[in-house]
Structures are given as structure tokens and as C-alpha cells.
PDB file of C-alpha atoms in Angstrom:
ATOM      1  CA  MET Q 102       0.000   0.000   0.000  1.00 45.00           C
ATOM      2  CA  THR Q 103       1.323   3.421  -0.938  1.00 52.00           C
ATOM      3  CA  ASN Q 104       1.245   6.018   1.835  1.00 68.00           C
ATOM      4  CA  GLU Q 105       2.185   9.317   0.201  1.00 90.00           C
ATOM      5  CA  ARG Q 106       3.200  10.885  -3.085  1.00 95.00           C
ATOM      6  CA  TYR Q 107       6.078  13.341  -3.619  1.00 97.00           C
ATOM      7  CA  ASP Q 108       7.338  15.394  -6.508  1.00 97.00           C
ATOM      8  CA  VAL Q 109      10.876  14.167  -5.805  1.00 98.00           C
ATOM      9  CA  VAL Q 110      12.286  11.325  -3.739  1.00 98.00           C
ATOM     10  CA  VAL Q 111      16.034  11.449  -3.094  1.00 98.00           C
ATOM     11  CA  VAL Q 112      17.608   8.141  -2.121  1.00 97.00           C
ATOM     12  CA  GLY Q 113      20.694   8.840  -0.045  1.00 95.00           C
ATOM     13  CA  GLY Q 114      21.298  11.407   2.676  1.00 94.00           C
ATOM     14  CA  GLY Q 115      24.940  12.177   1.951  1.00 94.00           C
ATOM     15  CA  ILE Q 116      26.187  15.508   0.710  1.00 96.00           C
ATOM     16  CA  ALA Q 117      25.216  14.829  -2.935  1.00 97.00           C
ATOM     17  CA  GLY Q 118      21.682  13.769  -2.082  1.00 97.00           C
ATOM     18  CA  LEU Q 119      21.097  16.607   0.376  1.00 97.00           C
ATOM     19  CA  SER Q 120      22.469  19.181  -2.057  1.00 97.00           C
ATOM     20  CA  ALA Q 121      20.066  17.957  -4.736  1.00 98.00           C
ATOM     21  CA  ALA Q 122      17.193  17.988  -2.246  1.00 98.00           C
ATOM     22  CA  LEU Q 123      18.034  21.538  -1.168  1.00 97.00           C
ATOM     23  CA  TYR Q 124      17.469  22.853  -4.682  1.00 96.00           C
ATOM     24  CA  THR Q 125      14.331  20.856  -5.406  1.00 96.00           C
ATOM     25  CA  ALA Q 126      12.785  21.861  -2.072  1.00 96.00           C
ATOM     26  CA  ARG Q 127      13.618  25.533  -2.622  1.00 93.00           C
ATOM     27  CA  ALA Q 128      11.765  25.214  -5.924  1.00 93.00           C
ATOM     28  CA  ASP Q 129       8.669  24.211  -3.934  1.00 92.00           C
ATOM     29  CA  LEU Q 130       8.864  20.646  -5.212  1.00 96.00           C
ATOM     30  CA  ASP Q 131       7.586  18.343  -2.480  1.00 96.00           C
ATOM     31  CA  THR Q 132      10.805  16.486  -1.649  1.00 97.00           C
ATOM     32  CA  LEU Q 133      11.493  13.423   0.494  1.00 97.00           C
ATOM     33  CA  VAL Q 134      15.002  12.245   1.418  1.00 97.00           C
ATOM     34  CA  VAL Q 135      15.241   8.541   2.222  1.00 96.00           C
ATOM     35  CA  ASN Q 136      18.412   7.666   4.094  1.00 93.00           C
ATOM     36  CA  ASP Q 137      19.838   4.650   5.890  1.00 89.00           C
ATOM     37  CA  GLY Q 138      22.823   5.125   8.177  1.00 82.00           C
ATOM     38  CA  VAL Q 139      25.276   8.028   8.203  1.00 84.00           C
ATOM     39  CA  SER Q 140      27.002   9.938   5.453  1.00 87.00           C
ATOM     40  CA  ILE Q 141      30.486   8.816   4.399  1.00 87.00           C
ATOM     41  CA  LEU Q 142      31.596  12.354   5.196  1.00 91.00           C
ATOM     42  CA  GLU Q 143      30.854  11.768   8.886  1.00 90.00           C
ATOM     43  CA  ARG Q 144      33.518   9.049   8.937  1.00 89.00           C
ATOM     44  CA  ASN Q 145      36.262  11.544   8.069  1.00 91.00           C
ATOM     45  CA  ALA Q 146      38.499  13.210  10.648  1.00 92.00           C
ATOM     46  CA  ILE Q 147      38.347  16.826   9.446  1.00 94.00           C
ATOM     47  CA  LEU Q 148      37.037  18.527   6.304  1.00 95.00           C
ATOM     48  CA  GLU Q 149      39.872  20.779   5.101  1.00 96.00           C
ATOM     49  CA  ASN Q 150      39.378  21.112   1.333  1.00 96.00           C
ATOM     50  CA  PHE Q 151      35.869  22.574   1.217  1.00 96.00           C
ATOM     51  CA  PRO Q 152      36.045  26.202   0.008  1.00 96.00           C
ATOM     52  CA  GLY Q 153      35.011  28.813   2.553  1.00 95.00           C
ATOM     53  CA  PHE Q 154      36.483  27.232   5.697  1.00 95.00           C
ATOM     54  CA  PRO Q 155      40.071  28.567   5.932  1.00 96.00           C
ATOM     55  CA  ALA Q 156      41.154  26.233   8.739  1.00 96.00           C
ATOM     56  CA  GLY Q 157      38.694  23.405   7.993  1.00 95.00           C
ATOM     57  CA  ILE Q 158      35.498  22.293   9.724  1.00 95.00           C
ATOM     58  CA  ASP Q 159      34.377  19.218  11.629  1.00 94.00           C
ATOM     59  CA  PRO Q 160      32.542  17.018   9.084  1.00 94.00           C
ATOM     60  CA  ARG Q 161      29.884  16.057  11.613  1.00 94.00           C
ATOM     61  CA  LEU Q 162      29.120  19.713  12.343  1.00 95.00           C
ATOM     62  CA  PHE Q 163      29.029  20.408   8.604  1.00 95.00           C
ATOM     63  CA  CYS Q 164      26.534  17.574   8.065  1.00 94.00           C
ATOM     64  CA  LEU Q 165      24.415  18.723  11.009  1.00 94.00           C
ATOM     65  CA  MET Q 166      24.115  22.216   9.547  1.00 96.00           C
ATOM     66  CA  LEU Q 167      23.306  20.829   6.102  1.00 96.00           C
ATOM     67  CA  ASP Q 168      20.590  18.656   7.656  1.00 95.00           C
ATOM     68  CA  GLU Q 169      18.981  21.727   9.198  1.00 96.00           C
ATOM     69  CA  GLN Q 170      19.296  23.652   5.940  1.00 97.00           C
ATOM     70  CA  ILE Q 171      17.251  21.150   3.948  1.00 96.00           C
ATOM     71  CA  GLU Q 172      14.675  20.956   6.739  1.00 96.00           C
ATOM     72  CA  ARG Q 173      14.337  24.744   6.624  1.00 95.00           C
ATOM     73  CA  ALA Q 174      13.871  24.442   2.856  1.00 95.00           C
ATOM     74  CA  GLY Q 175      10.892  22.150   3.467  1.00 95.00           C
ATOM     75  CA  CYS Q 176      12.321  18.673   2.866  1.00 97.00           C
ATOM     76  CA  SER Q 177      10.807  15.643   4.542  1.00 96.00           C
ATOM     77  CA  ARG Q 178      13.048  12.877   5.899  1.00 95.00           C
ATOM     78  CA  LEU Q 179      12.556   9.135   6.149  1.00 95.00           C
ATOM     79  CA  ASP Q 180      15.116   6.987   7.966  1.00 94.00           C
ATOM     80  CA  ALA Q 181      14.793   3.724   6.085  1.00 94.00           C
ATOM     81  CA  ARG Q 182      16.609   1.443   3.673  1.00 94.00           C
ATOM     82  CA  THR Q 183      15.377   1.676   0.085  1.00 95.00           C
ATOM     83  CA  GLU Q 184      14.717  -1.831  -1.187  1.00 95.00           C
ATOM     84  CA  ALA Q 185      13.352  -1.206  -4.689  1.00 95.00           C
ATOM     85  CA  VAL Q 186      12.403   1.549  -7.122  1.00 96.00           C
ATOM     86  CA  ARG Q 187       9.930   0.569  -9.831  1.00 96.00           C
ATOM     87  CA  SER Q 188       8.381   2.456 -12.712  1.00 95.00           C
ATOM     88  CA  ALA Q 189       4.709   3.362 -12.473  1.00 93.00           C
ATOM     89  CA  ALA Q 190       2.209   4.882 -14.866  1.00 88.00           C
ATOM     90  CA  ASP Q 191       2.890   8.396 -13.559  1.00 91.00           C
ATOM     91  CA  GLY Q 192       6.375   8.120 -12.102  1.00 95.00           C
ATOM     92  CA  PHE Q 193       7.877   5.671  -9.640  1.00 97.00           C
ATOM     93  CA  VAL Q 194       7.051   3.542  -6.641  1.00 96.00           C
ATOM     94  CA  VAL Q 195       9.772   3.586  -3.987  1.00 96.00           C
ATOM     95  CA  ARG Q 196       9.635   0.689  -1.539  1.00 95.00           C
ATOM     96  CA  THR Q 197      11.606   0.862   1.690  1.00 94.00           C
ATOM     97  CA  ASP Q 198      11.886  -1.523   4.616  1.00 91.00           C
ATOM     98  CA  GLY Q 199       9.275   0.558   6.435  1.00 84.00           C
ATOM     99  CA  GLU Q 200       6.801   1.912   3.903  1.00 91.00           C
ATOM    100  CA  THR Q 201       6.141   2.629   0.246  1.00 94.00           C
ATOM    101  CA  VAL Q 202       5.831   6.040  -1.392  1.00 96.00           C
ATOM    102  CA  GLU Q 203       5.225   7.341  -4.890  1.00 96.00           C
ATOM    103  CA  ALA Q 204       7.328   9.911  -6.696  1.00 97.00           C
ATOM    104  CA  GLU Q 205       7.153  11.758  -9.970  1.00 97.00           C
ATOM    105  CA  ARG Q 206      10.962  11.862 -10.059  1.00 98.00           C
ATOM    106  CA  VAL Q 207      13.717  10.004  -8.207  1.00 98.00           C
ATOM    107  CA  VAL Q 208      17.302  11.058  -7.534  1.00 98.00           C
ATOM    108  CA  ALA Q 209      19.602   8.121  -6.735  1.00 97.00           C
ATOM    109  CA  ALA Q 210      22.450   9.431  -4.585  1.00 95.00           C
ATOM    110  CA  SER Q 211      23.360   6.412  -2.477  1.00 91.00           C
ATOM    111  CA  TRP Q 212      26.811   4.862  -2.332  1.00 79.00           C
ATOM    112  CA  ALA Q 213      27.726   2.159  -2.819  1.00 71.00           C
ATOM    113  CA  ASP Q 214      24.554   0.043  -2.718  1.00 76.00           C
ATOM    114  CA  ALA Q 215      22.360   0.472  -5.801  1.00 85.00           C
ATOM    115  CA  GLU Q 216      20.570  -2.872  -5.806  1.00 88.00           C
ATOM    116  CA  TYR Q 217      17.270  -1.030  -5.378  1.00 92.00           C
ATOM    117  CA  LEU Q 218      17.618   0.142  -8.993  1.00 94.00           C
ATOM    118  CA  GLU Q 219      17.678  -3.422 -10.358  1.00 90.00           C
ATOM    119  CA  PRO Q 220      13.933  -3.380 -11.288  1.00 91.00           C
ATOM    120  CA  LEU Q 221      14.662  -0.507 -13.698  1.00 93.00           C
ATOM    121  CA  ASP Q 222      16.386  -0.672 -17.054  1.00 88.00           C
ATOM    122  CA  VAL Q 223      19.109   1.713 -15.958  1.00 90.00           C
ATOM    123  CA  GLY Q 224      22.604   1.346 -17.385  1.00 85.00           C
ATOM    124  CA  PHE Q 225      25.486   0.486 -15.085  1.00 86.00           C
ATOM    125  CA  GLU Q 226      29.214   1.004 -15.592  1.00 85.00           C
ATOM    126  CA  ARG Q 227      31.960  -0.920 -13.829  1.00 80.00           C
ATOM    127  CA  SER Q 228      35.343   0.361 -12.765  1.00 75.00           C
ATOM    128  CA  GLY Q 229      37.392  -2.213 -10.918  1.00 72.00           C
ATOM    129  CA  GLY Q 230      35.125  -3.660  -8.248  1.00 74.00           C
ATOM    130  CA  LYS Q 231      32.799  -0.665  -8.183  1.00 81.00           C
ATOM    131  CA  ARG Q 232      29.545  -0.154 -10.057  1.00 85.00           C
ATOM    132  CA  PHE Q 233      28.210   3.215 -11.186  1.00 91.00           C
ATOM    133  CA  VAL Q 234      25.005   4.413 -12.803  1.00 92.00           C
ATOM    134  CA  SER Q 235      25.442   5.777 -16.329  1.00 91.00           C
ATOM    135  CA  ALA Q 236      24.292   9.406 -16.290  1.00 93.00           C
ATOM    136  CA  THR Q 237      24.786  12.692 -18.087  1.00 93.00           C
ATOM    137  CA  ASP Q 238      26.533  15.640 -16.435  1.00 92.00           C
ATOM    138  CA  GLY Q 239      23.099  16.844 -15.329  1.00 95.00           C
ATOM    139  CA  GLY Q 240      22.350  13.459 -13.781  1.00 96.00           C
ATOM    140  CA  ARG Q 241      19.801  12.176 -16.298  1.00 97.00           C
ATOM    141  CA  THR Q 242      19.820   8.399 -16.765  1.00 96.00           C
ATOM    142  CA  ALA Q 243      18.402   6.094 -19.416  1.00 95.00           C
ATOM    143  CA  VAL Q 244      15.160   5.990 -17.409  1.00 96.00           C
ATOM    144  CA  ASP Q 245      13.015   9.095 -17.831  1.00 96.00           C
ATOM    145  CA  GLY Q 246      12.533  10.800 -14.475  1.00 97.00           C
ATOM    146  CA  LEU Q 247      15.399   8.950 -12.782  1.00 97.00           C
ATOM    147  CA  TYR Q 248      18.586  10.877 -11.972  1.00 98.00           C
ATOM    148  CA  ALA Q 249      21.908   9.901 -10.394  1.00 97.00           C
ATOM    149  CA  ALA Q 250      24.140  12.166  -8.293  1.00 97.00           C
ATOM    150  CA  GLY Q 251      27.545  12.064  -6.652  1.00 95.00           C
ATOM    151  CA  ARG Q 252      29.702   8.957  -6.371  1.00 94.00           C
ATOM    152  CA  LEU Q 253      26.936   6.747  -7.738  1.00 94.00           C
ATOM    153  CA  ALA Q 254      27.163   8.784 -10.959  1.00 94.00           C
ATOM    154  CA  ASN Q 255      30.943   8.181 -11.055  1.00 92.00           C
ATOM    155  CA  ARG Q 256      31.942  11.615  -9.771  1.00 93.00           C
ATOM    156  CA  TYR Q 257      34.980  12.282  -7.597  1.00 91.00           C
ATOM    157  CA  HIS Q 258      34.493  11.533  -3.913  1.00 90.00           C
ATOM    158  CA  GLN Q 259      35.559  14.958  -2.555  1.00 95.00           C
ATOM    159  CA  ALA Q 260      32.801  16.723  -0.615  1.00 96.00           C
ATOM    160  CA  ILE Q 261      32.842  19.850  -2.772  1.00 97.00           C
ATOM    161  CA  VAL Q 262      32.459  17.751  -5.938  1.00 97.00           C
ATOM    162  CA  ALA Q 263      29.573  15.787  -4.409  1.00 96.00           C
ATOM    163  CA  ALA Q 264      27.894  19.016  -3.310  1.00 97.00           C
ATOM    164  CA  GLY Q 265      28.408  20.592  -6.710  1.00 97.00           C
ATOM    165  CA  HIS Q 266      27.126  17.629  -8.673  1.00 97.00           C
ATOM    166  CA  GLY Q 267      24.190  17.125  -6.325  1.00 97.00           C
ATOM    167  CA  SER Q 268      23.277  20.781  -6.807  1.00 97.00           C
ATOM    168  CA  GLN Q 269      23.612  20.434 -10.581  1.00 97.00           C
ATOM    169  CA  VAL Q 270      21.327  17.417 -10.561  1.00 98.00           C
ATOM    170  CA  GLY Q 271      18.859  19.258  -8.340  1.00 97.00           C
ATOM    171  CA  LEU Q 272      18.760  22.119 -10.825  1.00 95.00           C
ATOM    172  CA  THR Q 273      18.300  19.641 -13.673  1.00 96.00           C
ATOM    173  CA  VAL Q 274      15.270  18.236 -11.863  1.00 97.00           C
ATOM    174  CA  VAL Q 275      13.951  21.755 -11.273  1.00 95.00           C
ATOM    175  CA  GLY Q 276      14.414  22.586 -14.949  1.00 93.00           C
ATOM    176  CA  ASP Q 277      12.589  19.441 -16.036  1.00 95.00           C
ATOM    177  CA  ALA Q 278       9.755  20.082 -13.574  1.00 94.00           C
ATOM    178  CA  ASP Q 279       9.567  23.756 -14.665  1.00 89.00           C
ATOM    179  CA  PRO Q 280       7.827  25.201 -11.565  1.00 86.00           C
ATOM    180  CA  ASP Q 281       6.276  28.660 -11.709  1.00 80.00           C
ATOM    181  CA  PHE Q 282       8.838  30.069  -9.277  1.00 75.00           C
ATOM    182  CA  TYR Q 283      11.808  28.796  -7.374  1.00 75.00           C
ATOM    183  CA  ASN Q 284      14.034  30.466  -4.784  1.00 77.00           C
ATOM    184  CA  ASP Q 285      17.536  30.180  -6.212  1.00 84.00           C
ATOM    185  CA  TRP Q 286      19.326  33.441  -5.472  1.00 88.00           C
ATOM    186  CA  VAL Q 287      18.619  36.748  -3.748  1.00 94.00           C
ATOM    187  CA  THR Q 288      19.651  40.260  -4.771  1.00 95.00           C
ATOM    188  CA  PRO Q 289      19.293  43.720  -3.193  1.00 95.00           C
ATOM    189  CA  GLU Q 290      16.105  45.560  -4.053  1.00 95.00           C
ATOM    190  CA  GLY Q 291      16.436  47.347  -7.389  1.00 95.00           C
ATOM    191  CA  TYR Q 292      19.356  45.223  -8.604  1.00 95.00           C
ATOM    192  CA  PHE Q 293      17.399  44.466 -11.763  1.00 95.00           C
ATOM    193  CA  THR Q 294      14.268  46.611 -11.597  1.00 94.00           C
ATOM    194  CA  ASN Q 295      16.145  49.894 -11.147  1.00 95.00           C
ATOM    195  CA  ARG Q 296      17.946  49.141 -14.408  1.00 94.00           C
ATOM    196  CA  GLY Q 297      14.733  48.474 -16.286  1.00 93.00           C
ATOM    197  CA  HIS Q 298      15.157  44.688 -16.264  1.00 94.00           C
ATOM    198  CA  GLU Q 299      12.691  42.050 -15.165  1.00 93.00           C
ATOM    199  CA  VAL Q 300      13.698  39.964 -12.169  1.00 91.00           C
ATOM    200  CA  PRO Q 301      14.949  36.634 -13.620  1.00 89.00           C
ATOM    201  CA  LYS Q 302      13.208  33.385 -12.858  1.00 85.00           C
ATOM    202  CA  GLY Q 303      14.486  31.925  -9.615  1.00 86.00           C
ATOM    203  CA  CYS Q 304      15.639  35.297  -8.296  1.00 90.00           C
ATOM    204  CA  GLU Q 305      14.182  37.419  -5.507  1.00 92.00           C
ATOM    205  CA  GLU Q 306      14.887  41.090  -4.852  1.00 94.00           C
ATOM    206  CA  ILE Q 307      14.711  42.030  -1.160  1.00 95.00           C
ATOM    207  CA  SER Q 308      14.768  45.331   0.709  1.00 96.00           C
ATOM    208  CA  GLU Q 309      17.763  46.530   2.723  1.00 96.00           C
ATOM    209  CA  GLU Q 310      15.784  45.909   5.915  1.00 97.00           C
ATOM    210  CA  GLU Q 311      15.055  42.318   4.870  1.00 96.00           C
ATOM    211  CA  ARG Q 312      18.678  41.796   3.818  1.00 96.00           C
ATOM    212  CA  ARG Q 313      19.873  42.870   7.257  1.00 97.00           C
ATOM    213  CA  ARG Q 314      17.278  40.650   8.947  1.00 97.00           C
ATOM    214  CA  ARG Q 315      18.315  37.573   6.985  1.00 95.00           C
ATOM    215  CA  THR Q 316      22.001  38.313   7.528  1.00 96.00           C
ATOM    216  CA  ARG Q 317      21.529  38.596  11.293  1.00 97.00           C
ATOM    217  CA  ARG Q 318      19.494  35.398  11.315  1.00 96.00           C
ATOM    218  CA  GLY Q 319      22.189  33.493   9.448  1.00 96.00           C
ATOM    219  CA  HIS Q 320      25.042  34.819  11.576  1.00 97.00           C
ATOM    220  CA  ASP Q 321      23.161  34.208  14.832  1.00 97.00           C
ATOM    221  CA  ARG Q 322      22.364  30.630  13.865  1.00 96.00           C
ATOM    222  CA  LEU Q 323      25.971  29.932  12.888  1.00 95.00           C
ATOM    223  CA  ARG Q 324      27.207  31.487  16.138  1.00 95.00           C
ATOM    224  CA  THR Q 325      24.908  29.204  18.126  1.00 96.00           C
ATOM    225  CA  TYR Q 326      26.243  26.134  16.335  1.00 94.00           C
ATOM    226  CA  LEU Q 327      29.863  27.101  16.999  1.00 92.00           C
ATOM    227  CA  GLU Q 328      29.234  27.965  20.649  1.00 93.00           C
ATOM    228  CA  GLU Q 329      27.285  24.791  21.449  1.00 91.00           C
ATOM    229  CA  TRP Q 330      29.168  22.263  19.322  1.00 89.00           C
ATOM    230  CA  GLU Q 331      31.087  19.586  21.204  1.00 86.00           C
ATOM    231  CA  ASP Q 332      33.725  17.595  19.366  1.00 81.00           C
ATOM    232  CA  GLU Q 333      32.652  14.108  18.320  1.00 75.00           C
ATOM    233  CA  THR Q 334      34.801  11.142  17.363  1.00 80.00           C
ATOM    234  CA  PRO Q 335      34.318  10.138  13.710  1.00 80.00           C
ATOM    235  CA  VAL Q 336      31.733   7.426  13.097  1.00 74.00           C
ATOM    236  CA  PRO Q 337      33.580   4.116  12.540  1.00 74.00           C
ATOM    237  CA  HIS Q 338      33.446   2.426   9.172  1.00 68.00           C
ATOM    238  CA  PRO Q 339      30.896  -0.424   9.239  1.00 66.00           C
ATOM    239  CA  SER Q 340      33.610  -2.917   8.313  1.00 64.00           C
ATOM    240  CA  PHE Q 341      35.277  -2.372  11.708  1.00 58.00           C
ATOM    241  CA  VAL Q 342      34.685  -5.314  14.006  1.00 43.00           C
ATOM    242  CA  ASP Q 343      35.089  -3.252  17.179  1.00 46.00           C
ATOM    243  CA  ASP Q 344      33.521   0.091  17.954  1.00 43.00           C
ATOM    244  CA  VAL Q 345      36.560   2.358  18.064  1.00 36.00           C
ATOM    245  CA  ARG Q 346      34.702   5.226  19.698  1.00 29.00           C
TER     246      ARG Q 346
END
């Protein structure tokens, strides 16, 4: 029995999947992220090569803030293992170990288990002992409405690459869905209109008062994270026999 229907279901709650979900949710596409376990990034010691953090940042803190960001964007979350994705007359049926949902579009962003895609006629590529989903730069696969992002799409494993490709795939989904409006970027009031231009699709002009309000909100929230964060030992790899924490 199917419980709910979404515009987009993202399978995988790592940085690629969450980046894709951030863009689809900001486009007012009803988005569900299905995730089982923790992101690979949370197993790393320190994230030092992500632009914008001069001395690095704790990967677990980074993931925590990204989790909140997609929730603020309106994403739903489901902690479950995806067992199968099947085509339906008007999209897909996504079956997990807890429930079943429908989706108009699916973004596969899990690594390295992609057995749930076996019911679909999606192309796979092999490199050594690893298997990837064949996809375009924008994430489109051989199955209409199915996209692949991040490592599963044979992209480099670095966090910034995963975030960038996930975002690119999210924008591809948004472009294919063609919503009336989506919140992509924000400019000062008059940036376009004072020059006789229409505000582009996906853009929002805001007043100086609103700009200051949003800036304070963002800085205050970041300050709270940094003041309250307590260092955490990296999550052990599942292949470890003993819990090293």
C-alpha cells in the first residue's frame, strides 16, 4: 500500500543527495530524502578542502548544519533502507523496509549500494570492483525521471564535488519540472528593476531591511552552532569489528 506521493524522492542522505534535495525543495517541489545510516563524510576526521572554511570544519558539524538547511527548505526525511524503485504509470514507486511512497521523479544518490535500482532498465558502468550508474553531467539516466548524483554517478568523492554535482542534478530536476517560481538566489532591491530589467526566474529582490534581517538570522544561527558544538569522534566504518569510539 502506498502512503504518500512526492514530486521528488532522493535516495541517499549524503552531501550529494542533500544538495540535490536543497534545490528541489527551494523550488517548492515536495521532496522526500530517504536515508539509511550516516554519510560517508561523517567518517572523516576533518574537512579541510571545502572552500570557505580557511582552517577546515568538523565534518559532523558540517553535516548537522546541512541537515537543518534542507529541513528549513521544506524537505521531509525518512530513515529507512530503500529496497526497490519501480516504474509506475505516472512516475515511480519507492519501496523501503518501512513503507512505500510514490514519486514523480527520483534522484539516486546512495553509495555504494544500488541494488534497489535493479527493477529498472538503468545502465550500469563498472570500474574495478565498483559499479556506477550511467548518467549525463546533469544526472539524467536512461530511465526518464530517474537521476543519479555524486559517487553513484561516477563523480569524484571529494565533498565539494559531491555538493556541486548534487546541486547540478537538483537544478536539472527543477528545470525538467519547470515550476512557476523557485528560490535560487537573492539580490538587493532594485538590482534588476532599477535598471529596467525584469527579475529573472528563480531570483528574488529584497529590501535593505530584509537583507539585514536575513544576515543577522544566518550569523546568529551559525554562532549558536559554533558555541554549542562539542567535538565528536568520527563514526567508525561499518567494516570495523570493534567500535573504536
